[in-house]
mmCIF file of C-alpha atoms in Angstrom:
data_model
loop_
_atom_site.group_PDB
_atom_site.id
_atom_site.type_symbol
_atom_site.label_atom_id
_atom_site.label_comp_id
_atom_site.label_asym_id
_atom_site.label_seq_id
_atom_site.Cartn_x
_atom_site.Cartn_y
_atom_site.Cartn_z
ATOM 1 C CA MET A 36 34.166 -52.498 -5.444
ATOM 2 C CA ARG A 37 30.804 -54.235 -5.078
ATOM 3 C CA TRP A 38 29.897 -51.999 -2.131
ATOM 4 C CA LEU A 39 30.689 -48.904 -4.196
ATOM 5 C CA TRP A 40 28.279 -50.036 -6.923
ATOM 6 C CA GLY A 41 25.666 -50.685 -4.253
ATOM 7 C CA LEU A 42 26.167 -47.231 -2.767
ATOM 8 C CA LEU A 43 25.907 -45.622 -6.213
ATOM 9 C CA CYS A 44 22.662 -47.487 -6.951
ATOM 10 C CA LEU A 45 21.239 -46.440 -3.592
ATOM 11 C CA LEU A 46 22.199 -42.826 -4.312
ATOM 12 C CA LEU A 47 20.461 -42.924 -7.700
ATOM 13 C CA VAL A 48 17.301 -44.321 -6.108
ATOM 14 C CA VAL A 49 17.300 -41.555 -3.467
ATOM 15 C CA VAL A 50 17.788 -38.847 -6.123
ATOM 16 C CA TYR A 51 14.954 -40.326 -8.203
ATOM 17 C CA LEU A 52 12.597 -40.452 -5.216
ATOM 18 C CA LEU A 53 13.432 -36.882 -4.194
ATOM 19 C CA ALA A 54 12.897 -35.600 -7.739
ATOM 20 C CA SER A 55 9.601 -37.478 -8.023
ATOM 21 C CA HIS A 56 8.467 -36.161 -4.644
ATOM 22 C CA GLN A 57 9.371 -32.576 -5.597
ATOM 23 C CA TRP A 58 7.467 -32.913 -8.876
ATOM 24 C CA GLU A 59 4.422 -34.283 -7.061
ATOM 25 C CA VAL A 60 4.521 -31.490 -4.458
ATOM 26 C CA GLU A 61 4.919 -28.795 -7.127
ATOM 27 C CA ASN A 62 2.166 -30.312 -9.247
ATOM 28 C CA TRP A 63 -0.132 -30.537 -6.224
ATOM 29 C CA VAL A 64 0.604 -26.985 -5.097
ATOM 30 C CA ARG A 65 0.067 -25.606 -8.608
ATOM 31 C CA ARG A 66 -3.379 -27.202 -8.752
ATOM 32 C CA LEU A 67 -4.449 -25.694 -5.443
ATOM 33 C CA GLY A 68 -6.391 -22.471 -5.613
ATOM 34 C CA GLU A 69 -9.361 -21.437 -7.687
ATOM 35 C CA GLY A 70 -9.879 -18.476 -9.954
ATOM 36 C CA PRO A 71 -8.743 -17.014 -13.267
ATOM 37 C CA ALA A 72 -5.674 -18.548 -14.884
ATOM 38 C CA ALA A 73 -2.383 -16.654 -14.850
ATOM 39 C CA ALA A 74 -1.648 -14.683 -18.019
ATOM 40 C CA TRP A 75 2.056 -15.340 -17.472
ATOM 41 C CA SER A 76 4.642 -16.116 -14.813
ATOM 42 C CA LEU A 77 8.247 -15.108 -14.214
ATOM 43 C CA PRO A 78 10.939 -17.494 -12.910
ATOM 44 C CA TYR A 79 11.967 -15.406 -9.898
ATOM 45 C CA GLY A 80 10.422 -14.100 -6.708
ATOM 46 C CA SER A 81 9.267 -10.577 -5.904
ATOM 47 C CA ARG A 82 9.584 -8.323 -2.898
ATOM 48 C CA ASP A 83 6.563 -7.015 -0.963
ATOM 49 C CA ASP A 84 4.626 -4.466 -3.055
ATOM 50 C CA GLY A 85 7.127 -5.413 -5.734
ATOM 51 C CA VAL A 86 4.813 -5.630 -8.768
ATOM 52 C CA VAL A 87 3.251 -2.534 -10.352
ATOM 53 C CA ALA A 88 1.503 -2.084 -13.698
ATOM 54 C CA VAL A 89 1.816 1.226 -15.546
ATOM 55 C CA GLY A 90 0.299 1.466 -19.009
ATOM 56 C CA GLY A 91 1.361 -1.514 -21.097
ATOM 57 C CA ALA A 92 4.283 -2.443 -18.845
ATOM 58 C CA VAL A 93 4.640 -4.307 -15.562
ATOM 59 C CA VAL A 94 7.648 -3.618 -13.334
ATOM 60 C CA VAL A 95 8.789 -6.326 -10.919
ATOM 61 C CA ALA A 96 11.213 -5.647 -8.062
ATOM 62 C CA THR A 97 13.326 -8.729 -7.351
ATOM 63 C CA LYS A 98 16.222 -9.284 -4.947
ATOM 64 C CA GLU A 99 18.635 -8.593 -7.811
ATOM 65 C CA GLY A 100 17.005 -5.485 -9.265
ATOM 66 C CA LEU A 101 14.132 -4.395 -11.515
ATOM 67 C CA VAL A 102 12.628 -6.225 -14.474
ATOM 68 C CA GLY A 103 10.198 -4.642 -16.942
ATOM 69 C CA VAL A 104 7.858 -6.928 -18.890
ATOM 70 C CA ARG A 105 5.077 -6.488 -21.413
ATOM 71 C CA ARG A 106 1.752 -6.610 -19.592
ATOM 72 C CA SER A 107 -0.059 -8.604 -22.260
ATOM 73 C CA SER A 108 2.477 -11.414 -22.628
ATOM 74 C CA GLY A 109 5.105 -11.282 -19.877
ATOM 75 C CA GLU A 110 7.833 -10.754 -22.486
ATOM 76 C CA GLU A 111 10.897 -9.189 -20.876
ATOM 77 C CA LEU A 112 11.502 -5.614 -22.051
ATOM 78 C CA TRP A 113 14.442 -4.606 -19.863
ATOM 79 C CA ARG A 114 16.265 -5.283 -16.614
ATOM 80 C CA ARG A 115 18.528 -3.212 -14.408
ATOM 81 C CA GLN A 116 20.317 -3.370 -11.081
ATOM 82 C CA ALA A 117 18.698 -1.817 -8.011
ATOM 83 C CA PRO A 118 19.505 -1.978 -4.281
ATOM 84 C CA GLU A 119 17.537 -4.672 -2.451
ATOM 85 C CA SER A 120 16.591 -2.033 0.126
ATOM 86 C CA SER A 121 14.920 0.199 -2.478
ATOM 87 C CA SER A 122 11.178 0.737 -2.921
ATOM 88 C CA LEU A 123 8.899 1.370 -5.909
ATOM 89 C CA THR A 124 6.358 4.180 -6.147
ATOM 90 C CA VAL A 125 3.984 4.769 -9.063
ATOM 91 C CA ALA A 126 3.787 8.497 -9.826
ATOM 92 C CA GLY A 127 1.506 9.245 -12.764
ATOM 93 C CA SER A 128 2.821 7.302 -15.764
ATOM 94 C CA LEU A 129 6.298 6.830 -14.252
ATOM 95 C CA VAL A 130 7.920 4.689 -11.564
ATOM 96 C CA VAL A 131 10.129 6.153 -8.842
ATOM 97 C CA LEU A 132 12.898 3.966 -7.444
ATOM 98 C CA ARG A 133 14.093 5.087 -4.023
ATOM 99 C CA GLU A 134 16.611 3.748 -1.558
ATOM 100 C CA ARG A 135 15.013 3.169 1.824
ATOM 101 C CA GLY A 136 14.862 5.954 4.379
ATOM 102 C CA ARG A 137 16.029 9.291 3.025
ATOM 103 C CA GLY A 138 17.803 7.698 0.070
ATOM 104 C CA ALA A 139 18.328 8.995 -3.461
ATOM 105 C CA ILE A 140 15.639 8.570 -6.121
ATOM 106 C CA GLU A 141 15.546 7.711 -9.811
ATOM 107 C CA VAL A 142 12.475 8.422 -11.931
ATOM 108 C CA VAL A 143 12.191 5.544 -14.401
ATOM 109 C CA ASP A 144 10.233 5.087 -17.646
ATOM 110 C CA PRO A 145 8.407 1.746 -17.111
ATOM 111 C CA ALA A 146 8.356 0.947 -20.843
ATOM 112 C CA SER A 147 12.123 1.228 -21.372
ATOM 113 C CA GLY A 148 13.740 1.128 -17.925
ATOM 114 C CA VAL A 149 15.555 4.381 -18.732
ATOM 115 C CA THR A 150 16.126 6.893 -15.923
ATOM 116 C CA ARG A 151 14.414 10.188 -16.781
ATOM 117 C CA TRP A 152 16.092 12.086 -13.941
ATOM 118 C CA SER A 153 17.403 11.582 -10.423
ATOM 119 C CA ALA A 154 17.806 13.419 -7.121
ATOM 120 C CA PRO A 155 20.309 12.860 -4.285
ATOM 121 C CA ARG A 156 19.370 11.552 -0.860
ATOM 122 C CA GLY A 157 17.471 13.880 1.428
ATOM 123 C CA SER A 158 13.990 14.789 2.614
ATOM 124 C CA LEU A 159 11.807 14.026 -0.418
ATOM 125 C CA LEU A 160 8.061 13.790 -0.932
ATOM 126 C CA ILE A 161 6.877 11.863 -4.012
ATOM 127 C CA THR A 162 3.402 12.758 -5.298
ATOM 128 C CA ARG A 163 1.443 11.896 -8.435
ATOM 129 C CA ASP A 164 2.728 14.857 -10.420
ATOM 130 C CA ALA A 165 5.812 16.148 -8.603
ATOM 131 C CA VAL A 166 8.689 15.526 -6.239
ATOM 132 C CA TYR A 167 9.097 17.994 -3.381
ATOM 133 C CA VAL A 168 12.627 18.360 -2.007
ATOM 134 C CA ALA A 169 13.415 19.928 1.376
ATOM 135 C CA ASP A 170 17.088 20.765 1.796
ATOM 136 C CA CYS A 171 18.799 23.246 4.061
ATOM 137 C CA CYS A 172 16.677 26.368 3.865
ATOM 138 C CA GLN A 173 14.208 25.798 1.034
ATOM 139 C CA VAL A 174 11.479 23.577 -0.401
ATOM 140 C CA VAL A 175 11.731 22.879 -4.135
ATOM 141 C CA LYS A 176 8.956 21.469 -6.326
ATOM 142 C CA ARG A 177 10.178 19.481 -9.355
ATOM 143 C CA GLY A 178 7.937 18.162 -12.139
ATOM 144 C CA ILE A 179 7.697 14.373 -12.166
ATOM 145 C CA ALA A 180 8.191 14.039 -15.936
ATOM 146 C CA ASP A 181 11.553 15.783 -16.301
ATOM 147 C CA GLY A 182 12.677 17.035 -12.889
ATOM 148 C CA ARG A 183 12.301 20.660 -13.958
ATOM 149 C CA VAL A 184 12.155 23.100 -11.019
ATOM 150 C CA LEU A 185 8.636 24.565 -10.849
ATOM 151 C CA TRP A 186 9.109 26.787 -7.795
ATOM 152 C CA ARG A 187 11.209 27.360 -4.682
ATOM 153 C CA TRP A 188 10.055 28.424 -1.243
ATOM 154 C CA ALA A 189 12.827 29.934 0.840
ATOM 155 C CA GLY A 190 12.527 29.324 4.557
ATOM 156 C CA ALA A 191 14.046 27.333 7.377
ATOM 157 C CA GLU A 192 14.744 23.599 7.140
ATOM 158 C CA ALA A 193 11.376 21.932 6.514
ATOM 159 C CA GLU A 194 9.810 18.491 6.987
ATOM 160 C CA PHE A 195 6.873 16.867 5.217
ATOM 161 C CA PRO A 196 3.836 15.150 6.813
ATOM 162 C CA LEU A 197 3.906 11.466 7.773
ATOM 163 C CA SER A 198 1.064 10.654 5.416
ATOM 164 C CA PHE A 199 -1.762 12.037 3.289
ATOM 165 C CA VAL A 200 -5.443 11.186 3.318
ATOM 166 C CA GLY A 201 -5.983 8.358 0.842
ATOM 167 C CA GLY A 202 -2.261 7.700 0.369
ATOM 168 C CA HIS A 203 -1.548 4.018 -0.188
ATOM 169 C CA ALA A 204 1.788 2.498 -1.193
ATOM 170 C CA PRO A 205 2.992 1.820 -3.804
ATOM 171 C CA TYR A 206 0.911 4.610 -5.391
ATOM 172 C CA ALA A 207 1.962 8.212 -4.796
ATOM 173 C CA PRO A 208 -0.627 10.451 -3.107
ATOM 174 C CA ASP A 209 -2.341 13.458 -4.613
ATOM 175 C CA VAL A 210 -1.621 16.266 -2.138
ATOM 176 C CA GLY A 211 -4.189 18.655 -3.611
ATOM 177 C CA GLY A 212 -3.948 22.446 -3.633
ATOM 178 C CA TYR A 213 -2.038 22.962 -0.379
ATOM 179 C CA LEU A 214 0.954 21.242 1.212
ATOM 180 C CA PRO A 215 1.710 21.383 4.965
ATOM 181 C CA VAL A 216 5.419 21.689 5.831
ATOM 182 C CA LYS A 217 6.841 21.649 9.347
ATOM 183 C CA VAL A 218 9.229 24.484 10.222
ATOM 184 C CA HIS A 219 10.656 25.072 13.727
ATOM 185 C CA GLY A 220 7.956 23.060 15.510
ATOM 186 C CA SER A 221 4.931 24.471 13.682
ATOM 187 C CA TRP A 222 3.172 23.864 10.386
ATOM 188 C CA ALA A 223 3.084 26.271 7.457
ATOM 189 C CA LEU A 224 0.845 25.795 4.423
ATOM 190 C CA LEU A 225 2.207 26.178 0.883
ATOM 191 C CA ASP A 226 0.181 26.716 -2.283
ATOM 192 C CA THR A 227 1.238 23.762 -4.487
ATOM 193 C CA ALA A 228 0.682 25.779 -7.680
ATOM 194 C CA THR A 229 2.885 28.751 -6.762
ATOM 195 C CA GLY A 230 4.896 27.833 -3.664
ATOM 196 C CA ALA A 231 3.535 30.849 -1.795
ATOM 197 C CA ALA A 232 3.053 30.409 1.971
ATOM 198 C CA LEU A 233 -0.398 31.181 3.342
ATOM 199 C CA ALA A 234 -0.828 33.285 6.468
ATOM 200 C CA GLY A 235 -0.890 31.397 9.761
ATOM 201 C CA ARG A 236 1.051 28.736 11.659
ATOM 202 C CA TRP A 237 -0.246 25.629 13.423
ATOM 203 C CA LYS A 238 1.433 23.911 16.385
ATOM 204 C CA ASP A 239 3.019 20.498 15.782
ATOM 205 C CA TYR A 240 2.331 17.484 18.025
ATOM 206 C CA ASP A 241 4.735 15.028 16.339
ATOM 207 C CA TRP A 242 1.950 13.072 14.632
ATOM 208 C CA TYR A 243 -0.302 13.778 11.649
ATOM 209 C CA ALA A 244 -0.955 17.076 9.887
ATOM 210 C CA PHE A 245 -3.602 17.553 7.180
ATOM 211 C CA ALA A 246 -4.392 20.461 4.888
ATOM 212 C CA VAL A 247 -8.062 21.349 5.437
ATOM 213 C CA GLY A 248 -9.222 24.204 3.246
ATOM 214 C CA ARG A 249 -6.743 27.022 3.882
ATOM 215 C CA GLY A 250 -5.727 25.689 7.296
ATOM 216 C CA VAL A 251 -4.064 22.688 8.938
ATOM 217 C CA ALA A 252 -5.591 20.060 11.243
ATOM 218 C CA VAL A 253 -3.004 18.499 13.570
ATOM 219 C CA THR A 254 -3.351 15.381 15.731
ATOM 220 C CA ASP A 255 -1.737 14.077 18.910
ATOM 221 C CA ASN A 256 -2.136 10.285 18.846
ATOM 222 C CA ARG A 257 -0.510 9.630 22.224
ATOM 223 C CA PRO A 258 -3.230 8.952 24.814
ATOM 224 C CA PRO A 259 -2.785 11.066 27.967
ATOM 225 C CA ASP A 260 -1.233 9.320 30.973
ATOM 226 C CA GLY A 261 -3.784 7.063 32.634
ATOM 227 C CA ASP A 262 -6.210 7.287 29.690
ATOM 228 C CA PRO A 263 -7.330 3.748 28.699
ATOM 229 C CA ARG A 264 -9.506 4.908 25.782
ATOM 230 C CA CYS A 265 -6.904 5.189 22.955
ATOM 231 C CA THR A 266 -7.700 8.900 22.694
ATOM 232 C CA VAL A 267 -6.464 11.077 19.836
ATOM 233 C CA ARG A 268 -6.627 14.833 20.289
ATOM 234 C CA VAL A 269 -7.514 16.585 17.012
ATOM 235 C CA HIS A 270 -6.652 20.285 16.754
ATOM 236 C CA LEU A 271 -8.866 21.725 14.019
ATOM 237 C CA PRO A 272 -7.799 24.626 11.758
ATOM 238 C CA GLY A 273 -9.959 27.209 13.525
ATOM 239 C CA GLY A 274 -8.359 26.558 16.910
ATOM 240 C CA ARG A 275 -11.022 24.212 18.312
ATOM 241 C CA ALA A 276 -9.949 20.774 19.587
ATOM 242 C CA THR A 277 -11.930 17.539 19.759
ATOM 243 C CA GLU A 278 -11.343 13.832 20.359
ATOM 244 C CA VAL A 279 -11.411 10.723 18.220
ATOM 245 C CA PHE A 280 -9.903 7.305 18.946
ATOM 246 C CA THR A 281 -7.696 4.607 17.448
ATOM 247 C CA GLY A 282 -8.274 0.862 17.496
ATOM 248 C CA ARG A 283 -6.599 -1.834 19.556
ATOM 249 C CA HIS A 284 -4.323 -4.768 18.864
ATOM 250 C CA ASP A 285 -5.402 -8.265 19.883
ATOM 251 C CA ASP A 286 -3.512 -7.862 23.169
ATOM 252 C CA GLY A 287 -5.467 -4.701 24.042
ATOM 253 C CA ARG A 288 -2.730 -2.164 23.284
ATOM 254 C CA CYS A 289 -3.762 1.019 21.485
ATOM 255 C CA THR A 290 -2.592 1.034 17.868
ATOM 256 C CA LYS A 291 -2.048 4.833 18.067
ATOM 257 C CA LEU A 292 -2.193 4.779 14.241
ATOM 258 C CA PHE A 293 -5.321 5.459 12.198
ATOM 259 C CA ALA A 294 -4.434 2.483 9.990
ATOM 260 C CA ARG A 295 -1.379 0.417 9.132
ATOM 261 C CA ALA A 296 2.038 1.889 8.366
ATOM 262 C CA TYR A 297 0.911 5.492 8.951
ATOM 263 C CA ASP A 298 -1.667 5.283 6.139
ATOM 264 C CA VAL A 299 -4.645 7.584 6.643
ATOM 265 C CA LEU A 300 -7.757 6.109 5.075
ATOM 266 C CA GLY A 301 -10.453 8.346 3.689
ATOM 267 C CA ALA A 302 -10.877 11.013 1.036
ATOM 268 C CA GLY A 303 -10.538 14.789 0.990
ATOM 269 C CA GLY A 304 -10.835 16.104 4.528
ATOM 270 C CA ARG A 305 -12.622 13.010 5.840
ATOM 271 C CA ILE A 306 -10.645 10.295 7.624
ATOM 272 C CA ALA A 307 -11.438 6.855 9.045
ATOM 273 C CA VAL A 308 -11.010 6.674 12.836
ATOM 274 C CA SER A 309 -12.403 4.593 15.701
ATOM 275 C CA THR A 310 -14.962 5.380 18.384
ATOM 276 C CA GLN A 311 -14.391 4.959 22.105
ATOM 277 C CA ASP A 312 -16.366 1.693 22.061
ATOM 278 C CA GLY A 313 -14.380 0.241 19.140
ATOM 279 C CA ARG A 314 -16.403 0.970 16.004
ATOM 280 C CA VAL A 315 -15.279 2.556 12.741
ATOM 281 C CA GLN A 316 -16.235 6.153 12.100
ATOM 282 C CA LEU A 317 -15.748 8.577 9.213
ATOM 283 C CA PHE A 318 -14.689 11.908 10.713
ATOM 284 C CA ASP A 319 -14.829 15.277 8.925
ATOM 285 C CA LEU A 320 -11.777 17.416 9.737
ATOM 286 C CA ALA A 321 -13.478 20.561 8.418
ATOM 287 C CA THR A 322 -16.522 20.379 10.703
ATOM 288 C CA GLY A 323 -15.107 18.310 13.572
ATOM 289 C CA ARG A 324 -18.087 15.950 13.374
ATOM 290 C CA ALA A 325 -18.724 12.328 12.450
ATOM 291 C CA VAL A 326 -20.203 11.681 9.004
ATOM 292 C CA TRP A 327 -21.255 8.121 9.904
ATOM 293 C CA THR A 328 -20.488 5.464 12.511
ATOM 294 C CA ASP A 329 -20.481 1.743 11.765
ATOM 295 C CA ALA A 330 -22.922 -0.376 13.771
ATOM 296 C CA SER A 331 -20.486 -3.277 14.348
ATOM 297 C CA PRO A 332 -17.120 -3.423 16.158
ATOM 298 C CA GLY A 333 -13.992 -3.131 14.014
ATOM 299 C CA VAL A 334 -10.948 -1.093 13.035
ATOM 300 C CA PRO A 335 -10.044 0.447 9.649
ATOM 301 C CA ILE A 336 -7.216 -1.493 7.990
ATOM 302 C CA ASP A 337 -7.216 -0.530 4.302
ATOM 303 C CA GLY A 338 -9.002 1.473 1.623
ATOM 304 C CA ASP A 339 -8.751 3.276 -1.696
ATOM 305 C CA GLY A 340 -10.651 6.553 -1.269
ATOM 306 C CA ARG A 341 -13.966 5.004 -2.330
ATOM 307 C CA THR A 342 -14.191 1.991 -0.047
ATOM 308 C CA LEU A 343 -12.940 1.088 3.433
ATOM 309 C CA LEU A 344 -11.764 -2.331 4.583
ATOM 310 C CA VAL A 345 -12.549 -3.103 8.220
ATOM 311 C CA GLY A 346 -11.228 -5.933 10.397
ATOM 312 C CA THR A 347 -11.968 -7.142 13.908
ATOM 313 C CA SER A 348 -8.434 -5.996 14.752
ATOM 314 C CA PRO A 349 -5.348 -5.069 12.703
ATOM 315 C CA GLU A 350 -4.258 -8.721 12.890
ATOM 316 C CA ARG A 351 -7.398 -10.722 12.100
ATOM 317 C CA GLY A 352 -10.804 -10.906 10.467
ATOM 318 C CA PRO A 353 -13.636 -11.208 9.762
ATOM 319 C CA VAL A 354 -13.163 -8.553 7.109
ATOM 320 C CA ARG A 355 -15.901 -6.221 5.867
ATOM 321 C CA LEU A 356 -15.794 -3.759 2.981
ATOM 322 C CA LEU A 357 -17.737 -0.528 3.506
ATOM 323 C CA ASP A 358 -18.730 2.222 1.107
ATOM 324 C CA LEU A 359 -16.667 5.200 2.271
ATOM 325 C CA ALA A 360 -19.307 7.845 1.558
ATOM 326 C CA THR A 361 -22.192 6.134 3.382
ATOM 327 C CA GLY A 362 -20.750 3.382 5.599
ATOM 328 C CA ARG A 363 -22.913 0.785 3.838
ATOM 329 C CA VAL A 364 -21.571 -2.789 4.021
ATOM 330 C CA ILE A 365 -20.698 -3.957 0.492
ATOM 331 C CA PHE A 366 -19.656 -7.483 1.507
ATOM 332 C CA SER A 367 -18.052 -9.394 4.376
ATOM 333 C CA VAL A 368 -15.629 -12.322 4.584
ATOM 334 C CA PRO A 369 -15.685 -14.309 7.848
ATOM 335 C CA GLY A 370 -12.863 -16.185 9.526
ATOM 336 C CA LEU A 371 -9.727 -14.764 7.918
ATOM 337 C CA THR A 372 -6.350 -14.390 9.599
ATOM 338 C CA VAL A 373 -5.234 -11.100 8.090
ATOM 339 C CA SER A 374 -1.537 -10.491 7.483
ATOM 340 C CA GLU A 375 -1.583 -8.103 4.501
ATOM 341 C CA THR A 376 -4.357 -6.476 2.498
ATOM 342 C CA SER A 377 -4.786 -4.290 -0.549
ATOM 343 C CA VAL A 378 -7.734 -2.413 -2.075
ATOM 344 C CA SER A 379 -7.440 -1.243 -5.663
ATOM 345 C CA GLY A 380 -10.783 0.263 -6.658
ATOM 346 C CA GLY A 381 -11.861 -2.862 -8.512
ATOM 347 C CA LEU A 382 -10.562 -5.621 -6.248
ATOM 348 C CA VAL A 383 -9.857 -6.445 -2.622
ATOM 349 C CA ALA A 384 -7.060 -8.903 -1.830
ATOM 350 C CA VAL A 385 -6.289 -10.360 1.582
ATOM 351 C CA ASN A 386 -3.299 -12.476 2.574
ATOM 352 C CA GLY A 387 -4.578 -15.283 4.787
ATOM 353 C CA GLU A 388 -4.247 -19.016 5.338
ATOM 354 C CA ASP A 389 -6.090 -22.055 4.028
ATOM 355 C CA ASN A 390 -5.249 -25.473 5.510
ATOM 356 C CA GLY A 391 -1.948 -24.053 6.735
ATOM 357 C CA TRP A 392 -0.923 -22.701 3.316
ATOM 358 C CA PRO A 393 -0.395 -18.967 2.707
ATOM 359 C CA THR A 394 -3.297 -17.989 0.465
ATOM 360 C CA VAL A 395 -4.443 -14.825 -1.296
ATOM 361 C CA PHE A 396 -8.220 -14.314 -1.253
ATOM 362 C CA VAL A 397 -9.432 -11.960 -4.000
ATOM 363 C CA HIS A 398 -12.890 -10.361 -4.048
ATOM 364 C CA ARG A 399 -14.389 -8.214 -6.786
ATOM 365 C CA ILE A 400 -15.885 -5.011 -5.404
ATOM 366 C CA ALA A 401 -18.582 -4.639 -8.079
ATOM 367 C CA ASP A 402 -20.481 -7.761 -7.005
ATOM 368 C CA GLY A 403 -18.718 -8.871 -3.805
ATOM 369 C CA LYS A 404 -17.860 -12.213 -5.384
ATOM 370 C CA GLN A 405 -14.747 -14.117 -4.325
ATOM 371 C CA VAL A 406 -13.118 -14.529 -7.714
ATOM 372 C CA ALA A 407 -9.976 -16.348 -6.595
ATOM 373 C CA HIS A 408 -8.161 -17.950 -3.712
ATOM 374 C CA ILE A 409 -4.594 -18.541 -4.742
ATOM 375 C CA ARG A 410 -1.775 -20.303 -2.944
ATOM 376 C CA GLY A 411 1.014 -17.767 -2.446
ATOM 377 C CA ARG A 412 1.745 -14.268 -1.177
ATOM 378 C CA LEU A 413 0.236 -11.025 -2.457
ATOM 379 C CA VAL A 414 2.859 -8.788 -4.114
ATOM 380 C CA GLY A 415 0.718 -6.511 -6.304
ATOM 381 C CA LEU A 416 -2.882 -5.515 -7.036
ATOM 382 C CA GLY A 417 -4.558 -3.336 -9.661
ATOM 383 C CA GLU A 418 -8.069 -2.485 -10.804
ATOM 384 C CA ASP A 419 -8.316 -5.770 -12.721
ATOM 385 C CA TRP A 420 -5.264 -7.880 -11.865
ATOM 386 C CA VAL A 421 -3.453 -9.537 -8.980
ATOM 387 C CA ALA A 422 0.199 -10.616 -8.695
ATOM 388 C CA VAL A 423 1.135 -13.535 -6.456
ATOM 389 C CA ASP A 424 4.564 -14.751 -5.364
ATOM 390 C CA ARG A 425 4.755 -18.549 -5.145
ATOM 391 C CA ALA A 426 7.919 -18.757 -3.061
ATOM 392 C CA TRP A 427 8.161 -22.552 -3.123
ATOM 393 C CA LEU A 428 8.126 -22.472 -6.928
ATOM 394 C CA ASP A 429 10.373 -19.379 -7.098
ATOM 395 C CA SER A 430 7.980 -17.592 -9.441
ATOM 396 C CA VAL A 431 5.646 -14.613 -9.735
ATOM 397 C CA GLU A 432 2.289 -15.001 -11.491
ATOM 398 C CA PHE A 433 0.308 -12.157 -13.078
ATOM 399 C CA ILE A 434 -3.425 -12.942 -13.032
ATOM 400 C CA PRO A 435 -6.028 -10.814 -14.859
ATOM 401 C CA VAL A 436 -9.449 -10.716 -13.169
ATOM 402 C CA PRO A 437 -12.437 -10.260 -15.520
ATOM 403 C CA PRO A 438 -15.346 -7.921 -14.716
ATOM 404 C CA PRO A 439 -18.735 -9.354 -13.676
ATOM 405 C CA GLY A 440 -20.020 -11.505 -16.516
ATOM 406 C CA GLY A 441 -16.601 -11.369 -18.165
ATOM 407 C CA GLY A 442 -15.956 -15.088 -18.050
ATOM 408 C CA ASP A 443 -14.536 -16.204 -14.700
ATOM 409 C CA ARG A 444 -12.290 -19.133 -15.514
ATOM 410 C CA GLY A 445 -11.396 -22.365 -13.771
ATOM 411 C CA LEU A 446 -8.461 -23.566 -11.731
ATOM 412 C CA ASN A 447 -5.203 -21.743 -11.419
ATOM 413 C CA PRO A 448 -2.391 -23.821 -12.902
#
């Protein structure tokens, strides 16, 4: 019996030491990172791009489903089940929940968690004010607020573009006055107000298509055989073709994409591309000419329609933020290993590393100041807030960022 008591005592000592060690590690990790204090935290993790703020509510996508909380306090308002494979998109004042791929959608009120309306799986395009549905032989535009059918365009089976200029998940793009749709290997252009098709068709090259005025610019991002320059052939609306270029990965391979995940950075008919010698350029699809070319090497990696984030390559820094209209350098951050980024209009956040720890570096665009570096993983960013997942603590923190002169606070807890 004596050996049993000894074993029990040893077990208690081990449990005590482990608990003490865990408390010390958690306490140490919580104290790491500088910047504004969290307004609140939630006791569960979030998925990538899993935190969005709409009005007075914040919606968090977890592995189990969706949780809605009050933005000011973190008080839980509602929760509901959702597939782990689903994604969130902010469309106006509503949130769209969609199963991955061509899955079904539900349009959800962020304040109550109630489904306003839903649509079955299929070819869907979610925009700020509408959902476009392509099924069988028609394209249908439905209002985002109530799902009401606004118009139908009867034609052959149609497909939507890969991306839109300025589109950036998880926020739905604004497609403007005209929508390109692919039908039988060519692009048609629909008036988004009426659904009427404009005259003309434009050949498809299995890459990007952009509405430019009352025409379509189409790209072929596959460099010709034997071409080492990462060439992109741009077919302009008037029939003229020209060349731009994409960047390269660290191993020298052409990215073939204008930015990450099929995003197209820019505004209106102007897009961020690369030059043959590896510099960032703003290219006007209407004129077929460069608006400006950056003086330093780099590739476009993120942006918000007003600014453009540039890295040495898609995988690493240093990172520079440029004014989209002029190409002027707003600020630069040397020595970052870039894994994920986000630009919100008010803030720039970069997932990097600090002493081996995953760290979110947050800069304020207005003054270029680094306002926080926070241990964790970026899961959401707004004009004046950042959300960080601290996986080792199994929590999500919502951190407001004050404007310049608004009282930057001390250490993150």
